Amino acid sequence: MTLIQRYLFRQIGLPIVAAVAALAGIGLLSQSLDQLEVIVERGQSVWVMVKLTLLALPQLIAVILPIGLFVGALIALTRLQREQELTAAYAAGVSRWALIRPALQIALIVTVIALLVNVFVQPWAQREGRRQAFAIRTDLAALLVEEGRFVQGPDGLTVYVQQIEQNGLMKNLFVYLDNGQTVTTWDAETARFGRVDGLPVLTMQNGSMQRYSSREVLNQLSFDQQVFDLSPYAKTTERIRFKPSDLWLTDLFDPTPALLETAGTRGELAAEGHSRLASPFYALAAMAFALSAILGGAFSRTGYTGRIAKAAGAFLLLRVIGYGLVAASAWNGGLNILQYVVPLAATALALRVLFRALKPRRRRASSPLARVKAKFA
């Protein structure tokens, strides 16, 4: 790139990075608010909430990148045009193609990044997030313990905890077990969930155990530490159910019978796969729309509000059409080709508007009646 092109690359790239970062921050905030349930109801740590929030971010990239690119490019190009830096570049002999080349290079970079995220990062992050959520949902500690409430577990097990600290330490624990033959109760000053040889256990400190014998005699035992085996109550038949957004491209285009039973139909999976490959092209359309809004017409001292509004409306309509095509392609596989054609055609149309000759419009030939009126006026 020439010196002016490197300058334009920086001037356009920095606002785009800022816009994408701002949108990503909003997305992270929204996801973190949704994940507060993990801490409030499931008793998980803040780190687990942060991890789930970050794992959900790659799925938003397909939405964030084109919008951030469009907004950032509009901000940068409007400033360059308002300060007449683009006019100075034209006056110095820089062609229109050389002027927009840095912007198109940025769009290509964003397209490649979005494609890599959609193909590799998103399925990995979604699968990890699904596994983490499944582990939380089936976590015996989360299922059996709720601060200040009696929680009934499987096979006659009931647990009560007065207080749970952030580090997982439970205070004033009460455990009631009725196996149909005997009734046993435990109470402990403190307790903590853990694992011994891979099996879940409940370690209780400074407590006592009460149990009635077969002769209905109460037996009581005090202990400094008691380990209660929870493995009989940790059995679960649930399995992780992956959604189309969690699958790799190979699974989407060639699903196994098991995936077809749990994840969706063959048409839905194919539509998701084509959407991941086609959605990065909307970054090219976003940059083309932004360029045509600012450079697709004559210089205006009063601003470009009208042209920007038209470009924004057209880009919004384009994205709505794109989402509609994804849904329609799930029912009609022949529409998958349109997922690629629509953004590329919109890009070509916007570039056509950008490169049209900026010549004064010819006046329409006046009618004979108008010429007669002008003659005798």
Short mmCIF file of C-alpha atoms in Angstrom, two decimals:
data_model
loop_
_atom_site.label_atom_id
_atom_site.label_comp_id
_atom_site.label_asym_id
_atom_site.label_seq_id
_atom_site.Cartn_x
_atom_site.Cartn_y
_atom_site.Cartn_z
CA MET A 1 0.00 0.00 0.00
CA THR A 2 1.06 3.56 -0.61
CA LEU A 3 1.49 6.08 2.18
CA ILE A 4 -2.03 7.52 1.71
CA GLN A 5 -3.50 4.01 1.63
CA ARG A 6 -1.78 3.07 4.89
CA TYR A 7 -3.12 6.26 6.42
CA LEU A 8 -6.66 5.48 5.25
CA PHE A 9 -6.30 1.89 6.51
CA ARG A 10 -5.54 3.20 10.01
CA GLN A 11 -8.19 5.90 9.94
CA ILE A 12 -10.91 3.45 8.87
CA GLY A 13 -9.70 0.44 10.85
CA LEU A 14 -9.56 2.05 14.30
CA PRO A 15 -13.24 3.16 14.40
CA ILE A 16 -14.25 -0.28 13.16
CA VAL A 17 -12.30 -1.96 15.96
CA ALA A 18 -13.89 0.42 18.47
CA ALA A 19 -17.40 -0.22 17.15
CA VAL A 20 -16.94 -4.00 17.21
CA ALA A 21 -15.50 -3.83 20.72
CA ALA A 22 -18.44 -1.75 21.91
CA LEU A 23 -20.97 -4.16 20.44
CA ALA A 24 -19.05 -7.11 21.90
CA GLY A 25 -19.14 -5.43 25.31
CA ILE A 26 -22.90 -5.01 25.05
CA GLY A 27 -23.21 -8.66 24.06
CA LEU A 28 -21.07 -9.76 27.01
CA LEU A 29 -23.14 -7.65 29.39
CA SER A 30 -26.35 -9.18 28.08
CA GLN A 31 -24.95 -12.70 28.38
CA SER A 32 -23.63 -12.06 31.90
CA LEU A 33 -27.07 -10.91 33.05
CA ASP A 34 -28.54 -14.14 31.69
CA GLN A 35 -25.89 -16.17 33.50
CA LEU A 36 -26.61 -14.63 36.91
CA GLU A 37 -28.97 -17.55 37.47
CA VAL A 38 -25.91 -19.80 37.65
CA ILE A 39 -24.75 -17.98 40.78
CA VAL A 40 -28.10 -17.18 42.34
CA GLU A 41 -29.87 -20.51 41.94
CA ARG A 42 -27.09 -23.01 41.29
CA GLY A 43 -24.53 -21.77 43.79
CA GLN A 44 -21.67 -21.60 41.27
CA SER A 45 -18.68 -19.29 41.44
CA VAL A 46 -18.22 -16.03 39.57
CA TRP A 47 -15.54 -17.68 37.42
CA VAL A 48 -18.10 -20.20 36.12
CA MET A 49 -20.40 -17.32 35.12
CA VAL A 50 -17.52 -15.53 33.35
CA LYS A 51 -16.55 -18.73 31.55
CA LEU A 52 -20.09 -19.37 30.31
CA THR A 53 -20.39 -15.75 29.18
CA LEU A 54 -17.15 -15.85 27.17
CA LEU A 55 -18.06 -19.20 25.61
CA ALA A 56 -21.33 -17.70 24.34
CA LEU A 57 -19.58 -14.77 22.64
CA PRO A 58 -18.36 -16.49 19.43
CA GLN A 59 -21.95 -17.21 18.40
CA LEU A 60 -22.61 -13.46 18.45
CA ILE A 61 -19.66 -12.72 16.16
CA ALA A 62 -21.66 -13.40 13.01
CA VAL A 63 -24.07 -10.66 14.10
CA ILE A 64 -21.58 -8.25 15.67
CA LEU A 65 -18.90 -8.07 12.98
CA PRO A 66 -20.98 -6.82 9.99
CA ILE A 67 -22.84 -4.27 12.11
CA GLY A 68 -19.66 -3.03 13.79
CA LEU A 69 -17.95 -2.84 10.42
CA PHE A 70 -20.82 -0.83 8.95
CA VAL A 71 -21.02 1.61 11.88
CA GLY A 72 -17.25 2.07 12.20
CA ALA A 73 -16.79 2.58 8.46
CA LEU A 74 -19.56 5.19 8.35
CA ILE A 75 -17.98 7.10 11.24
CA ALA A 76 -14.52 7.05 9.67
CA LEU A 77 -15.61 7.87 6.13
CA THR A 78 -17.90 10.69 7.29
CA ARG A 79 -15.05 12.31 9.20
CA LEU A 80 -12.63 11.93 6.27
CA GLN A 81 -15.15 13.43 3.87
CA ARG A 82 -16.17 16.24 6.21
CA GLU A 83 -12.55 17.27 6.72
CA GLN A 84 -12.08 17.04 2.91
CA GLU A 85 -9.20 14.57 3.23
CA LEU A 86 -10.76 12.41 0.54
CA THR A 87 -11.14 15.45 -1.69
CA ALA A 88 -7.46 16.24 -1.21
CA ALA A 89 -6.59 12.67 -2.15
CA TYR A 90 -8.65 12.98 -5.36
CA ALA A 91 -6.89 16.26 -6.14
CA ALA A 92 -3.51 14.56 -5.66
CA GLY A 93 -4.37 12.09 -8.41
CA VAL A 94 -5.51 9.12 -6.32
CA SER A 95 -8.08 7.08 -8.22
CA ARG A 96 -11.37 6.01 -6.73
CA TRP A 97 -10.29 2.37 -6.68
CA ALA A 98 -7.00 3.18 -4.92
CA LEU A 99 -8.94 5.26 -2.40
CA ILE A 100 -11.38 2.52 -1.42
CA ARG A 101 -8.83 -0.29 -1.57
CA PRO A 102 -7.85 -0.02 2.16
CA ALA A 103 -11.53 -0.21 3.17
CA LEU A 104 -12.08 -3.30 1.02
CA GLN A 105 -8.97 -4.91 2.51
CA ILE A 106 -10.38 -4.35 5.98
CA ALA A 107 -13.65 -5.91 4.88
CA LEU A 108 -11.79 -8.96 3.52
CA ILE A 109 -9.89 -9.33 6.79
CA VAL A 110 -13.13 -9.18 8.77
CA THR A 111 -14.70 -11.71 6.40
CA VAL A 112 -11.86 -14.17 6.94
CA ILE A 113 -12.01 -13.68 10.73
CA ALA A 114 -15.77 -14.26 10.75
CA LEU A 115 -15.36 -17.39 8.62
CA LEU A 116 -12.71 -18.84 10.93
CA VAL A 117 -14.84 -18.09 13.98
CA ASN A 118 -17.93 -19.67 12.42
CA VAL A 119 -16.12 -22.80 11.27
CA PHE A 120 -13.78 -23.50 14.17
CA VAL A 121 -14.25 -21.28 17.23
CA GLN A 122 -18.04 -21.22 17.51
CA PRO A 123 -18.67 -25.00 17.54
CA TRP A 124 -15.85 -25.55 20.03
CA ALA A 125 -17.09 -22.79 22.34
CA GLN A 126 -20.72 -23.87 22.06
CA ARG A 127 -19.88 -27.49 22.85
CA GLU A 128 -17.79 -26.50 25.85
CA GLY A 129 -20.54 -24.22 27.08
CA ARG A 130 -23.13 -26.97 26.62
CA ARG A 131 -20.98 -29.42 28.60
CA GLN A 132 -20.44 -26.85 31.36
CA ALA A 133 -24.18 -26.14 31.58
CA PHE A 134 -24.94 -29.86 31.64
CA ALA A 135 -22.43 -30.39 34.45
CA ILE A 136 -24.03 -27.57 36.43
CA ARG A 137 -27.54 -28.87 35.82
CA THR A 138 -26.60 -32.40 36.92
CA ASP A 139 -24.26 -31.30 39.72
CA LEU A 140 -25.35 -33.16 42.83
CA ALA A 141 -24.24 -30.32 45.09
CA ALA A 142 -26.43 -27.86 43.20
CA LEU A 143 -29.34 -30.29 43.14
CA LEU A 144 -29.25 -31.22 46.82
CA VAL A 145 -28.33 -27.91 48.40
CA GLU A 146 -30.28 -24.67 48.51
CA GLU A 147 -29.60 -22.19 51.25
CA GLY A 148 -32.32 -22.02 53.87
CA ARG A 149 -34.56 -24.71 52.32
CA PHE A 150 -35.19 -28.44 52.73
CA VAL A 151 -34.32 -30.08 49.42
CA GLN A 152 -35.60 -33.58 48.71
CA GLY A 153 -33.23 -35.77 46.75
CA PRO A 154 -33.62 -39.28 45.36
CA ASP A 155 -34.24 -42.43 47.42
CA GLY A 156 -35.55 -40.70 50.55
CA LEU A 157 -32.67 -38.24 50.97
CA THR A 158 -33.40 -34.74 52.32
CA VAL A 159 -30.76 -32.04 52.90
CA TYR A 160 -30.96 -28.69 54.67
CA VAL A 161 -28.21 -26.05 54.85
CA GLN A 162 -28.56 -22.84 56.79
CA GLN A 163 -25.74 -20.93 55.06
CA ILE A 164 -23.45 -21.45 52.04
CA GLU A 165 -20.31 -19.36 51.72
CA GLN A 166 -18.77 -18.30 48.43
CA ASN A 167 -15.96 -20.85 48.75
CA GLY A 168 -18.51 -23.68 48.94
CA LEU A 169 -18.33 -24.24 52.70
CA MET A 170 -21.74 -25.13 54.16
CA LYS A 171 -22.69 -24.26 57.72
CA ASN A 172 -25.27 -25.95 59.96
CA LEU A 173 -26.05 -28.96 57.79
CA PHE A 174 -28.89 -31.42 58.37
CA VAL A 175 -29.26 -34.68 56.42
CA TYR A 176 -32.26 -37.00 56.66
CA LEU A 177 -32.26 -40.45 55.03
CA ASP A 178 -35.20 -42.86 54.96
CA ASN A 179 -34.36 -45.95 52.94
CA GLY A 180 -37.61 -47.73 53.77
CA GLN A 181 -36.10 -49.79 56.57
CA THR A 182 -34.27 -47.38 58.83
CA VAL A 183 -34.24 -43.65 59.37
CA THR A 184 -30.88 -41.94 59.84
CA THR A 185 -30.12 -38.29 60.45
CA TRP A 186 -26.87 -36.36 60.45
CA ASP A 187 -26.17 -32.86 61.62
CA ALA A 188 -22.86 -31.07 61.26
CA GLU A 189 -21.40 -27.69 62.04
CA THR A 190 -19.70 -27.46 58.66
CA ALA A 191 -19.60 -29.60 55.52
CA ARG A 192 -18.23 -29.57 52.00
CA PHE A 193 -18.87 -31.51 48.81
CA GLY A 194 -15.92 -33.29 47.21
CA ARG A 195 -14.73 -36.40 45.41
CA VAL A 196 -12.80 -39.45 46.61
CA ASP A 197 -11.51 -41.80 43.89
CA GLY A 198 -13.81 -40.04 41.44
CA LEU A 199 -16.94 -40.63 43.54
CA PRO A 200 -18.99 -37.76 45.04
CA VAL A 201 -18.88 -37.51 48.82
CA LEU A 202 -20.08 -35.17 51.53
CA THR A 203 -17.48 -34.47 54.20
CA MET A 204 -19.04 -33.33 57.49
CA GLN A 205 -17.13 -31.88 60.49
CA ASN A 206 -18.12 -31.55 64.14
CA GLY A 207 -21.48 -33.28 64.06
CA SER A 208 -23.51 -36.25 65.17
CA MET A 209 -25.49 -39.14 63.73
CA GLN A 210 -28.78 -40.57 65.04
CA ARG A 211 -30.38 -43.85 64.02
CA TYR A 212 -33.06 -46.11 65.48
CA SER A 213 -32.11 -49.77 65.87
CA SER A 214 -34.39 -52.68 65.03
CA ARG A 215 -35.48 -52.65 68.67
CA GLU A 216 -36.45 -48.96 68.31
CA VAL A 217 -33.52 -47.87 70.44
CA LEU A 218 -31.97 -44.54 69.49
CA ASN A 219 -28.27 -44.80 68.72
CA GLN A 220 -26.28 -41.60 68.65
CA LEU A 221 -22.72 -41.06 67.49
CA SER A 222 -20.66 -37.88 67.67
CA PHE A 223 -17.80 -37.35 65.23
CA ASP A 224 -15.11 -34.86 64.32
CA GLN A 225 -15.26 -35.81 60.65
CA GLN A 226 -17.61 -38.08 58.74
CA VAL A 227 -17.58 -38.90 55.02
CA PHE A 228 -20.99 -39.63 53.50
CA ASP A 229 -20.98 -41.49 50.17
CA LEU A 230 -23.26 -39.81 47.63
CA SER A 231 -22.59 -42.09 44.67
CA PRO A 232 -25.89 -44.03 45.09
CA TYR A 233 -27.76 -40.73 44.66
CA ALA A 234 -25.68 -39.35 41.79
CA LYS A 235 -26.95 -41.65 39.07
CA THR A 236 -28.44 -39.85 36.09
CA THR A 237 -29.72 -41.04 32.73
CA GLU A 238 -29.55 -37.60 31.09
CA ARG A 239 -27.25 -37.01 28.16
CA ILE A 240 -25.95 -33.87 26.55
CA ARG A 241 -28.21 -32.75 23.72
CA PHE A 242 -26.33 -30.65 21.19
CA LYS A 243 -28.07 -28.02 19.08
CA PRO A 244 -27.22 -27.18 15.45
CA SER A 245 -25.10 -24.23 16.61
CA ASP A 246 -22.92 -26.65 18.61
CA LEU A 247 -22.02 -28.94 15.71
CA TRP A 248 -19.01 -28.96 13.42
CA LEU A 249 -19.50 -28.47 9.68
CA THR A 250 -18.88 -32.16 9.03
CA ASP A 251 -21.72 -33.02 11.41
CA LEU A 252 -24.02 -30.45 9.82
CA PHE A 253 -23.54 -31.63 6.23
CA ASP A 254 -23.22 -35.35 7.03
CA PRO A 255 -25.17 -35.95 10.27
CA THR A 256 -25.37 -39.32 11.97
CA PRO A 257 -28.75 -40.91 12.75
CA ALA A 258 -28.25 -40.02 16.42
CA LEU A 259 -27.81 -36.33 15.59
CA LEU A 260 -30.90 -36.37 13.39
CA GLU A 261 -32.90 -37.64 16.36
CA THR A 262 -31.63 -35.04 18.84
CA ALA A 263 -30.26 -31.97 16.99
CA GLY A 264 -32.78 -31.49 14.18
CA THR A 265 -33.75 -32.51 10.69
CA ARG A 266 -31.29 -32.86 7.84
CA GLY A 267 -32.63 -29.67 6.25
CA GLU A 268 -32.19 -27.63 9.44
CA LEU A 269 -28.62 -28.83 9.89
CA ALA A 270 -27.74 -28.11 6.26
CA ALA A 271 -29.23 -24.61 6.52
CA GLU A 272 -27.13 -23.94 9.63
CA GLY A 273 -23.99 -25.12 7.84
CA HIS A 274 -24.58 -22.92 4.79
CA SER A 275 -25.41 -19.99 7.09
CA ARG A 276 -22.02 -20.28 8.79
CA LEU A 277 -20.26 -20.23 5.45
CA ALA A 278 -22.37 -17.44 3.93
CA SER A 279 -22.80 -15.02 6.85
CA PRO A 280 -19.20 -13.69 6.66
CA PHE A 281 -20.00 -12.24 3.21
CA TYR A 282 -22.28 -9.71 4.91
CA ALA A 283 -19.09 -7.96 6.06
CA LEU A 284 -18.31 -7.22 2.40
CA ALA A 285 -21.85 -5.95 1.88
CA ALA A 286 -21.60 -3.76 4.99
CA MET A 287 -18.42 -2.07 3.77
CA ALA A 288 -19.82 -1.65 0.25
CA PHE A 289 -22.97 -0.02 1.62
CA ALA A 290 -20.95 2.33 3.83
CA LEU A 291 -18.70 3.33 0.92
CA SER A 292 -21.63 3.94 -1.40
CA ALA A 293 -23.39 6.06 1.24
CA ILE A 294 -20.45 8.45 1.58
CA LEU A 295 -18.63 8.22 -1.74
CA GLY A 296 -21.49 7.19 -4.01
CA GLY A 297 -22.57 10.71 -4.72
CA ALA A 298 -21.40 14.28 -4.98
CA PHE A 299 -19.76 16.13 -2.11
CA SER A 300 -22.32 17.71 0.22
CA ARG A 301 -21.58 20.50 2.66
CA THR A 302 -24.84 19.85 4.50
CA GLY A 303 -23.89 16.29 5.42
CA TYR A 304 -24.91 12.82 4.30
CA THR A 305 -27.77 12.07 6.66
CA GLY A 306 -30.15 11.08 3.90
CA ARG A 307 -27.71 8.79 2.14
CA ILE A 308 -26.59 7.22 5.42
CA ALA A 309 -30.20 6.59 6.43
CA LYS A 310 -30.91 4.91 3.09
CA ALA A 311 -27.78 2.75 3.36
CA ALA A 312 -28.62 1.75 6.94
CA GLY A 313 -32.17 0.85 5.99
CA ALA A 314 -30.97 -1.18 3.01
CA PHE A 315 -28.41 -3.03 5.12
CA LEU A 316 -31.02 -3.76 7.81
CA LEU A 317 -33.38 -5.11 5.17
CA LEU A 318 -30.56 -7.22 3.74
CA ARG A 319 -29.85 -8.83 7.12
CA VAL A 320 -33.55 -9.53 7.70
CA ILE A 321 -33.73 -11.20 4.29
CA GLY A 322 -30.65 -13.23 5.19
CA TYR A 323 -32.17 -14.51 8.42
CA GLY A 324 -35.38 -15.31 6.59
CA LEU A 325 -33.44 -17.33 4.02
CA VAL A 326 -31.84 -19.40 6.78
CA ALA A 327 -35.26 -20.29 8.15
CA ALA A 328 -36.70 -20.96 4.71
CA SER A 329 -33.73 -23.11 3.67
CA ALA A 330 -34.48 -25.50 6.52
CA TRP A 331 -37.68 -26.45 4.66
CA ASN A 332 -36.44 -26.07 1.08
CA GLY A 333 -32.82 -27.04 0.49
CA GLY A 334 -32.80 -25.37 -2.92
CA LEU A 335 -32.85 -21.96 -1.23
CA ASN A 336 -29.43 -22.52 0.36
CA ILE A 337 -27.75 -21.10 -2.74
CA LEU A 338 -29.50 -17.80 -2.07
CA GLN A 339 -27.67 -17.51 1.25
CA TYR A 340 -24.53 -16.87 -0.82
CA VAL A 341 -26.10 -15.02 -3.74
CA VAL A 342 -27.95 -12.37 -1.71
CA PRO A 343 -24.95 -10.82 0.16
CA LEU A 344 -22.69 -11.06 -2.88
CA ALA A 345 -25.30 -9.52 -5.16
CA ALA A 346 -25.92 -6.72 -2.65
CA THR A 347 -22.17 -6.09 -2.52
CA ALA A 348 -21.95 -5.90 -6.31
CA LEU A 349 -24.94 -3.54 -6.48
CA ALA A 350 -23.47 -1.23 -3.83
CA LEU A 351 -20.12 -1.14 -5.64
CA ARG A 352 -21.96 -0.35 -8.88
CA VAL A 353 -23.52 2.67 -7.18
CA LEU A 354 -20.09 3.62 -5.83
CA PHE A 355 -18.36 3.53 -9.22
CA ARG A 356 -21.05 5.21 -11.25
CA ALA A 357 -19.84 8.31 -13.07
CA LEU A 358 -20.50 11.50 -11.15
CA LYS A 359 -21.62 13.53 -14.14
CA PRO A 360 -24.30 16.19 -14.09
CA ARG A 361 -27.63 14.74 -14.97
CA ARG A 362 -28.90 15.67 -18.38
CA ARG A 363 -32.01 17.70 -18.44
CA ARG A 364 -34.93 16.04 -20.02
CA ALA A 365 -35.90 17.43 -23.39
CA SER A 366 -38.67 19.92 -22.90
CA SER A 367 -41.99 19.30 -24.59
CA PRO A 368 -43.10 21.40 -27.61
CA LEU A 369 -45.73 23.07 -25.45
CA ALA A 370 -43.09 24.12 -22.92
CA ARG A 371 -40.88 25.56 -25.66
CA VAL A 372 -43.81 27.59 -27.03
CA LYS A 373 -44.60 28.95 -23.58
CA ALA A 374 -40.95 29.87 -23.05
CA LYS A 375 -40.81 31.63 -26.41
CA PHE A 376 -43.78 33.87 -25.72
CA ALA A 377 -43.10 34.37 -22.05
#
